[in-house]
Amino acid sequence: MMLPILLLLLPVLSPALAWIPVEDWESGNVTASVGDSGQCVCHVYVPDTTFPADRVQHMQQVSKDLILEVEIQMDKMVSYEGKLEIYLKELTELTVRVAMLQSSGDNYIKLDFELLRIELREFDALVSQLRDSLNSSSPLFDSLYTEIHNMTLIVNQLETYDKTNLNVIRFEFAKLQKKLEECQKEQDSFKPDIGNCNHTGIMSLSKPMVVQVNAHLNGGYQYGGWGKDSKPVRGYESMYFYGAYSTPHVYDFYLYSDYEKLILRSNFKHHHLPNGWEGTGNNYIVHGNTIYYQHNTPFGMTKLNLTSSKYDSRVIPAASQRFSYRYADNQNLDFAADENGLWVMYASEESMGKIVLAKLDEKSFGIADEWNTGAYKELAGNAFMACGVMYATRSVDLNTEEIFYAFDTKTREEKQLNIRFQKFQEKYTNLDYNPTEQKLYMYNNGYYVSYNVKFNRE
């Protein structure tokens, strides 16, 4: 530390020597002599009254203060350098975020833009603080200011685009809401008049209401059926049934207490058909807390009481195993229920493959009456009953089915119809009308599907 002090003293001492009057130099204040080695040695005597000792002390203090200040400023520079590195890294990340906004602004909301704007203001304040602290300007600061300004403009512009997109979304939402209202009006137009058959027949079906894939969560279970009891006993009005298989065979049924339990696949009972009581085909129904299905051996009708688990069977001598609906094999006996009771449809050799409609006596489990229709079973996709009228369906294309035939058991009159409706998928194995809701239940290639039925009451 002596060297800086001596260096600082030189400019002080030199002027002090210059202030000594010339006469003092000549009056003995300066002496000369010859040294031991023959060199010339000059001796200068400066009077105490002329030496600025107080200034030397002051300069020493100033020197200490300057050294301390330099150390403080160096610490500040190190601190600012660290902060600058951190904020430059954050500024780089912010640049990336703005670039992402530019490429996919639709995925951001107003809050994202506001946060970006706040961060940009913080960066602007930081740059100003650094410049003021260093009391200088440089191309680096100018570049930072320019970058922050440009990013602010981009964010403002992107927010404008976002507001535009938001308006588009609002417009699309309004259109969707309008469609939903129209759909609701359509559903209201299908408001059922339960039990009333004072009409001239089916006018139309609603759009398909696809619930979900089957309870096995397996698209391979394309054979089966689902629905509700068409004459529920007290306490089971909300019960649903379901059964599905990978082949056209029937070996178990699942019961669900209500619609929510059906969706959650939480059954309260599982009926596994014992050996000798297995079924075939998929045109079974639940009526009066009893399942009616087609038996294998011997070929005939079977019913299972869901309360007592008691089985019973009957054979229809004329029914043939040679005729089935076009979408699946072994659909020989098709059970149905409507406002007038319980039915079964089949084809015989005598009818040459045309559907024979039979009214069942629920107590005796026998046939009460029969009608021959003009609908070929193998050309039909399925058939069902509603208010004593048999309706047969057929395929129009992959996504469209139509009710093409009707047979009225009261008048024995048959009609050609053209009532088209949408299918969720091409093939279905179960289609049944439920009079307690005036709905059609369809098992469509592994999915639960239903339709509201609208009758012509004019």
Coordinates of C-alpha atoms in Angstrom, one line a residue, residues 30-442:
V30 CA 21.0 23.8 -0.7
T31 CA 24.5 22.4 0.0
A32 CA 26.7 20.2 -2.1
S33 CA 29.4 17.8 -1.3
V34 CA 31.4 14.9 -2.8
G35 CA 30.7 11.4 -1.7
D36 CA 33.1 8.7 -0.8
S37 CA 33.0 7.3 -4.3
G38 CA 33.5 10.7 -5.9
Q39 CA 29.8 11.4 -6.8
C40 CA 28.2 14.8 -6.3
V41 CA 25.6 14.9 -3.6
C42 CA 23.1 17.7 -3.2
H43 CA 21.3 18.3 0.1
V44 CA 18.1 20.3 0.1
Y45 CA 16.5 21.6 3.3
V46 CA 12.9 22.5 3.1
P47 CA 11.7 24.7 5.8
D48 CA 8.8 23.1 8.0
T49 CA 6.7 26.2 7.4
T50 CA 6.5 25.5 3.7
F51 CA 5.8 21.7 3.7
P52 CA 2.0 21.0 3.3
A53 CA 1.7 18.2 5.8
D54 CA -2.1 18.8 6.2
R55 CA -2.6 18.2 2.5
V56 CA -0.6 15.0 2.6
Q57 CA -2.9 13.7 5.4
H58 CA -6.0 14.8 3.4
M59 CA -4.7 13.0 0.3
Q60 CA -4.1 9.9 2.3
Q61 CA -7.7 9.9 3.5
V62 CA -8.9 10.6 0.0
S63 CA -6.9 7.7 -1.2
K64 CA -8.4 5.4 1.3
D65 CA -11.9 6.6 0.5
L66 CA -11.3 6.1 -3.2
I67 CA -10.0 2.6 -2.7
L68 CA -13.1 1.8 -0.6
E69 CA -15.5 3.3 -3.2
V70 CA -13.7 1.3 -6.0
E71 CA -14.3 -1.9 -4.0
I72 CA -18.0 -1.0 -3.4
Q73 CA -18.4 -0.3 -7.1
M74 CA -16.7 -3.5 -8.1
D75 CA -19.0 -5.4 -5.8
K76 CA -22.0 -3.7 -7.4
M77 CA -20.6 -4.6 -10.9
V78 CA -20.3 -8.2 -9.8
S79 CA -23.9 -8.1 -8.4
Y80 CA -25.3 -6.5 -11.5
E81 CA -23.4 -8.9 -13.7
G82 CA -25.0 -11.8 -11.8
K83 CA -28.5 -10.2 -12.0
L84 CA -28.0 -9.4 -15.7
E85 CA -27.1 -13.0 -16.4
I86 CA -30.3 -14.2 -14.6
Y87 CA -32.6 -11.7 -16.3
L88 CA -31.0 -12.3 -19.7
K89 CA -31.8 -16.0 -19.2
E90 CA -35.4 -15.1 -18.2
L91 CA -35.6 -12.8 -21.1
T92 CA -34.6 -15.6 -23.4
E93 CA -37.3 -17.8 -21.9
L94 CA -39.8 -15.0 -22.3
T95 CA -38.8 -14.7 -26.0
V96 CA -39.6 -18.5 -26.4
R97 CA -43.0 -18.0 -24.7
V98 CA -43.9 -15.2 -27.0
A99 CA -42.8 -17.3 -30.0
M100 CA -45.1 -20.1 -28.8
L101 CA -47.9 -17.6 -28.5
Q102 CA -47.3 -16.6 -32.1
S103 CA -47.4 -20.2 -33.3
S104 CA -50.4 -21.3 -31.2
G105 CA -52.2 -18.3 -29.8
D106 CA -55.5 -20.2 -29.7
N107 CA -54.3 -22.2 -26.7
Y108 CA -53.8 -19.1 -24.5
I109 CA -56.2 -16.9 -22.5
K110 CA -56.3 -13.3 -21.5
L111 CA -54.5 -14.0 -18.2
D112 CA -51.4 -15.3 -20.1
F113 CA -51.1 -12.1 -22.0
E114 CA -51.4 -10.0 -18.9
L115 CA -48.7 -12.0 -17.2
L116 CA -46.4 -11.5 -20.1
R117 CA -47.1 -7.8 -20.1
I118 CA -46.2 -7.5 -16.4
E119 CA -42.9 -9.4 -16.9
L120 CA -42.0 -7.1 -19.8
R121 CA -42.6 -4.0 -17.6
E122 CA -40.3 -5.6 -15.0
F123 CA -37.6 -6.1 -17.5
D124 CA -37.9 -2.5 -18.7
A125 CA -37.5 -1.2 -15.2
L126 CA -34.5 -3.5 -14.6
V127 CA -32.7 -2.1 -17.7
S128 CA -33.4 1.4 -16.6
Q129 CA -32.1 0.7 -13.1
L130 CA -28.9 -0.8 -14.5
R131 CA -28.3 2.1 -16.8
D132 CA -28.9 4.7 -14.0
S133 CA -26.7 2.8 -11.6
L134 CA -23.9 2.7 -14.0
N135 CA -24.6 6.2 -15.2
S136 CA -23.9 5.2 -18.8
S137 CA -25.5 4.0 -21.9
S138 CA -24.4 1.4 -24.4
P139 CA -25.5 -0.6 -27.5
L140 CA -26.4 -3.4 -25.1
F141 CA -28.9 -1.3 -23.2
D142 CA -30.3 0.1 -26.5
S143 CA -30.6 -3.5 -27.8
L144 CA -32.4 -4.6 -24.7
Y145 CA -34.8 -1.7 -24.9
T146 CA -35.6 -2.5 -28.5
E147 CA -36.1 -6.1 -27.8
I148 CA -38.5 -5.5 -24.9
H149 CA -40.4 -2.9 -27.0
N150 CA -40.8 -5.3 -29.9
M151 CA -42.0 -8.1 -27.6
T152 CA -44.5 -5.8 -26.0
L153 CA -45.9 -5.0 -29.5
I154 CA -46.1 -8.7 -30.3
V155 CA -48.0 -9.5 -27.1
N156 CA -50.5 -6.7 -27.8
Q157 CA -51.0 -7.9 -31.3
L158 CA -51.4 -11.5 -30.3
E159 CA -53.9 -10.5 -27.7
T160 CA -55.9 -8.8 -30.4
Y161 CA -55.8 -12.1 -32.4
D162 CA -56.9 -13.9 -29.3
K163 CA -59.8 -11.6 -28.8
T164 CA -60.7 -12.2 -32.4
N165 CA -60.5 -16.0 -31.9
L166 CA -62.5 -15.6 -28.7
N167 CA -65.3 -13.9 -30.7
V168 CA -65.2 -16.7 -33.2
I169 CA -65.5 -19.2 -30.3
R170 CA -68.4 -17.3 -28.9
F171 CA -70.0 -17.3 -32.3
E172 CA -69.5 -21.1 -32.6
F173 CA -70.8 -21.6 -29.1
A174 CA -73.9 -19.6 -29.9
K175 CA -74.5 -21.8 -32.9
L176 CA -73.9 -24.9 -30.8
Q177 CA -76.3 -23.6 -28.2
K178 CA -78.9 -22.9 -31.0
K179 CA -78.5 -26.5 -32.2
L180 CA -78.9 -27.8 -28.7
E181 CA -82.1 -25.8 -28.4
E182 CA -83.3 -27.2 -31.7
C183 CA -82.4 -30.7 -30.4
Q184 CA -84.3 -30.0 -27.2
K185 CA -87.3 -28.9 -29.3
E186 CA -87.0 -32.1 -31.3
Q187 CA -86.9 -34.1 -28.1
D188 CA -89.9 -32.2 -26.8
S189 CA -91.8 -33.1 -29.9
F190 CA -91.3 -36.8 -29.0
K191 CA -92.8 -36.2 -25.6
P192 CA -94.5 -39.6 -24.9
D193 CA -98.2 -40.1 -24.1
I194 CA -97.6 -43.3 -22.2
G195 CA -100.3 -46.0 -22.8
N196 CA -102.2 -44.0 -25.4
C197 CA -102.6 -45.9 -28.7
N198 CA -105.1 -43.4 -30.2
H199 CA -102.9 -42.8 -33.3
T200 CA -102.4 -44.0 -36.8
G201 CA -98.9 -45.5 -36.2
I202 CA -95.3 -44.4 -36.0
M203 CA -94.5 -41.1 -37.7
S204 CA -90.7 -40.9 -37.1
L205 CA -87.8 -41.8 -34.8
S206 CA -85.5 -39.4 -33.1
K207 CA -81.8 -39.3 -33.7
P208 CA -79.9 -42.2 -32.1
M209 CA -78.9 -41.6 -28.5
V210 CA -75.6 -43.5 -28.1
V211 CA -75.0 -44.2 -24.4
Q212 CA -71.7 -46.0 -24.4
V213 CA -69.9 -49.3 -25.3
N214 CA -71.1 -52.4 -23.5
A215 CA -70.4 -53.2 -19.9
H216 CA -67.5 -55.5 -20.9
L217 CA -65.9 -52.5 -22.6
N218 CA -65.2 -54.8 -25.5
G219 CA -66.2 -54.1 -29.1
G220 CA -65.9 -57.9 -29.7
Y221 CA -69.1 -58.4 -27.7
Q222 CA -71.3 -57.4 -30.7
Y223 CA -74.1 -59.9 -30.0
G224 CA -76.5 -59.0 -27.2
G225 CA -79.2 -56.7 -26.0
W226 CA -80.1 -54.2 -23.4
G227 CA -83.1 -52.2 -22.2
K228 CA -85.7 -51.9 -19.5
D229 CA -88.5 -54.0 -18.2
S230 CA -91.6 -53.4 -20.4
K231 CA -93.9 -54.2 -17.4
P232 CA -91.9 -53.5 -14.3
V233 CA -93.0 -54.7 -10.9
R234 CA -93.1 -52.2 -8.0
G235 CA -89.6 -51.1 -6.9
Y236 CA -87.9 -52.1 -10.2
E237 CA -89.3 -49.4 -12.5
S238 CA -85.7 -48.0 -13.1
M239 CA -84.0 -51.4 -13.6
Y240 CA -82.0 -52.1 -16.7
F241 CA -80.9 -55.4 -18.1
Y242 CA -77.9 -56.3 -20.3
G243 CA -76.3 -59.4 -21.9
A244 CA -73.7 -59.6 -24.6
Y245 CA -71.4 -62.2 -26.1
S246 CA -68.8 -62.7 -28.8
T247 CA -71.0 -65.3 -30.5
P248 CA -74.8 -65.5 -31.1
H249 CA -75.3 -67.5 -27.9
V250 CA -76.9 -66.6 -24.6
Y251 CA -75.4 -67.7 -21.3
D252 CA -75.8 -64.9 -18.7
F253 CA -77.6 -61.6 -17.9
Y254 CA -76.7 -58.6 -15.8
L255 CA -79.2 -56.4 -13.9
Y256 CA -78.7 -52.8 -12.9
S257 CA -80.8 -50.9 -10.4
D258 CA -80.9 -47.7 -12.4
Y259 CA -79.3 -45.8 -15.4
E260 CA -76.4 -44.6 -13.3
K261 CA -75.4 -48.1 -12.2
L262 CA -75.7 -49.2 -15.8
I263 CA -73.2 -46.5 -16.9
L264 CA -70.9 -47.4 -14.0
R265 CA -71.2 -51.1 -14.8
S266 CA -72.3 -51.8 -11.2
N267 CA -74.8 -54.6 -11.4
F268 CA -76.8 -55.8 -8.4
K269 CA -77.4 -59.3 -9.9
H270 CA -75.7 -61.6 -12.4
H271 CA -77.7 -64.5 -13.7
H272 CA -75.5 -67.2 -15.2
L273 CA -77.6 -69.7 -17.1
P274 CA -77.0 -73.2 -15.9
N275 CA -76.1 -76.2 -18.0
G276 CA -79.0 -77.2 -20.2
W277 CA -80.7 -73.7 -20.0
E278 CA -78.3 -71.8 -22.3
G279 CA -79.9 -69.8 -25.1
T280 CA -79.1 -68.6 -28.6
G281 CA -80.0 -65.6 -30.7
N282 CA -80.2 -62.1 -29.1
N283 CA -83.9 -61.2 -29.3
Y284 CA -84.7 -61.4 -25.6
I285 CA -86.6 -59.0 -23.4
V286 CA -87.5 -58.5 -19.8
H287 CA -91.3 -58.3 -19.2
G288 CA -93.0 -58.5 -15.7
N289 CA -89.6 -59.2 -14.0
T290 CA -89.1 -62.2 -16.3
I291 CA -86.6 -62.7 -19.0
Y292 CA -87.9 -64.4 -22.2
Y293 CA -85.2 -65.8 -24.5
Q294 CA -84.7 -68.6 -27.2
H295 CA -83.7 -72.0 -25.9
N296 CA -81.1 -74.2 -27.5
T297 CA -82.0 -77.8 -26.9
P298 CA -84.8 -78.5 -27.4
F299 CA -85.4 -75.5 -29.7
G300 CA -88.1 -73.4 -28.1
M301 CA -89.1 -70.5 -25.8
T302 CA -87.7 -70.1 -22.3
K303 CA -88.5 -67.8 -19.5
L304 CA -86.5 -67.0 -16.3
N305 CA -88.2 -65.4 -13.3
L306 CA -85.7 -62.9 -11.9
T307 CA -87.1 -63.1 -8.4
S308 CA -87.5 -66.9 -7.9
S309 CA -84.8 -67.9 -10.5
K310 CA -87.3 -70.4 -11.8
Y311 CA -87.1 -71.6 -15.4
D312 CA -89.8 -72.7 -17.8
S313 CA -89.9 -73.6 -21.5
R314 CA -92.3 -74.2 -24.4
V315 CA -91.9 -75.5 -27.9
I316 CA -93.5 -73.9 -30.9
P317 CA -93.8 -76.9 -33.3
A318 CA -94.1 -74.7 -36.5
A319 CA -91.1 -72.5 -35.7
S320 CA -88.1 -73.1 -38.0
Q321 CA -84.4 -72.7 -37.2
R322 CA -83.7 -72.0 -40.9
F323 CA -84.8 -68.4 -41.0
S324 CA -83.0 -65.6 -39.2
Y325 CA -82.7 -61.8 -39.4
R326 CA -80.1 -60.6 -41.9
Y327 CA -77.6 -59.1 -39.3
A328 CA -77.0 -62.3 -37.3
D329 CA -77.6 -66.0 -37.2
N330 CA -79.8 -68.0 -34.9
Q331 CA -82.3 -65.1 -34.4
N332 CA -85.2 -67.4 -34.9
L333 CA -87.5 -66.5 -32.1
D334 CA -87.9 -62.8 -31.5
F335 CA -89.7 -61.7 -28.3
A336 CA -91.5 -58.3 -28.1
A337 CA -93.8 -56.4 -25.8
D338 CA -96.0 -53.4 -26.2
E339 CA -99.1 -51.7 -24.7
N340 CA -101.2 -54.9 -25.6
G341 CA -98.9 -57.5 -24.0
L342 CA -96.3 -60.1 -24.8
W343 CA -95.5 -61.3 -28.4
V344 CA -93.1 -63.7 -30.2
M345 CA -92.2 -63.5 -33.9
Y346 CA -90.8 -66.4 -36.0
A347 CA -90.8 -67.9 -39.5
S348 CA -91.9 -71.3 -40.5
E349 CA -91.6 -73.6 -43.5
E350 CA -95.3 -73.2 -44.1
S351 CA -95.0 -69.4 -44.2
M352 CA -92.0 -69.8 -46.6
G353 CA -89.8 -67.6 -44.5
K354 CA -92.3 -64.9 -43.9
I355 CA -92.7 -63.6 -40.3
V356 CA -95.5 -65.2 -38.2
L357 CA -96.7 -63.1 -35.3
A358 CA -98.0 -64.8 -32.2
K359 CA -99.6 -63.3 -29.1
L360 CA -98.5 -65.1 -25.9
D361 CA -100.5 -65.8 -22.8
E362 CA -98.3 -64.8 -19.9
K363 CA -99.8 -67.2 -17.4
S364 CA -99.9 -70.3 -19.4
F365 CA -96.8 -69.4 -21.5
G366 CA -98.7 -70.6 -24.6
I367 CA -99.8 -69.0 -27.9
A368 CA -103.1 -67.2 -27.6
D369 CA -103.4 -66.1 -31.3
E370 CA -101.4 -65.9 -34.5
W371 CA -101.2 -63.8 -37.7
N372 CA -99.3 -64.4 -40.9
T373 CA -97.5 -61.3 -42.3
G374 CA -96.0 -60.5 -45.6
A375 CA -92.5 -59.6 -44.4
Y376 CA -89.7 -62.0 -45.3
K377 CA -87.6 -62.5 -42.2
E378 CA -84.3 -62.9 -43.9
L379 CA -84.7 -59.6 -45.6
A380 CA -85.5 -57.8 -42.4
G381 CA -82.9 -56.3 -40.0
N382 CA -85.3 -56.8 -37.1
A383 CA -88.9 -56.3 -36.0
F384 CA -90.7 -55.0 -33.0
M385 CA -94.3 -54.4 -31.7
A386 CA -96.0 -51.1 -30.8
C387 CA -99.7 -50.7 -30.0
G388 CA -100.5 -54.0 -31.6
V389 CA -98.7 -53.3 -34.8
M390 CA -95.7 -55.2 -36.0
Y391 CA -93.0 -53.0 -37.6
A392 CA -90.1 -54.5 -39.7
T393 CA -86.9 -52.8 -40.6
R394 CA -84.3 -53.1 -43.3
S395 CA -81.0 -51.5 -44.3
V396 CA -80.8 -48.5 -46.6
D397 CA -77.0 -48.0 -46.4
L398 CA -74.2 -48.3 -43.8
N399 CA -75.7 -45.5 -41.7
T400 CA -79.4 -45.6 -42.4
E401 CA -82.1 -48.0 -41.6
E402 CA -85.8 -47.7 -42.4
I403 CA -89.1 -49.1 -41.1
F404 CA -90.4 -50.5 -44.4
Y405 CA -93.3 -52.7 -43.3
A406 CA -96.2 -52.6 -40.8
F407 CA -98.9 -55.2 -39.9
D408 CA -101.9 -54.2 -37.8
T409 CA -103.2 -57.1 -35.7
K410 CA -106.6 -55.4 -35.2
T411 CA -107.4 -54.8 -38.8
R412 CA -105.0 -57.4 -40.4
E413 CA -103.9 -54.6 -42.6
E414 CA -100.3 -54.4 -43.9
K415 CA -98.6 -51.2 -45.1
Q416 CA -95.4 -50.4 -46.9
L417 CA -93.6 -47.6 -45.1
N418 CA -90.5 -45.4 -45.6
I419 CA -89.6 -44.2 -42.1
R420 CA -85.8 -43.7 -42.1
F421 CA -83.6 -43.4 -39.1
Q422 CA -79.9 -43.2 -38.4
K423 CA -77.8 -46.1 -37.2
F424 CA -74.7 -45.6 -35.0
Q425 CA -73.0 -48.5 -36.8
E426 CA -74.1 -50.8 -39.6
K427 CA -75.2 -54.0 -37.8
Y428 CA -77.4 -54.5 -34.8
T429 CA -78.7 -57.6 -33.1
N430 CA -81.5 -56.3 -30.8
L431 CA -84.3 -53.8 -31.4
D432 CA -87.2 -53.7 -29.0
Y433 CA -89.9 -51.2 -28.1
N434 CA -90.6 -50.3 -24.5
P435 CA -94.2 -49.1 -23.9
T436 CA -93.4 -47.5 -20.5
E437 CA -91.2 -44.9 -22.2
Q438 CA -92.2 -45.2 -25.9
K439 CA -88.6 -45.8 -26.8
L440 CA -86.7 -48.2 -29.0
Y441 CA -83.7 -49.9 -27.5
M442 CA -81.0 -51.1 -29.9

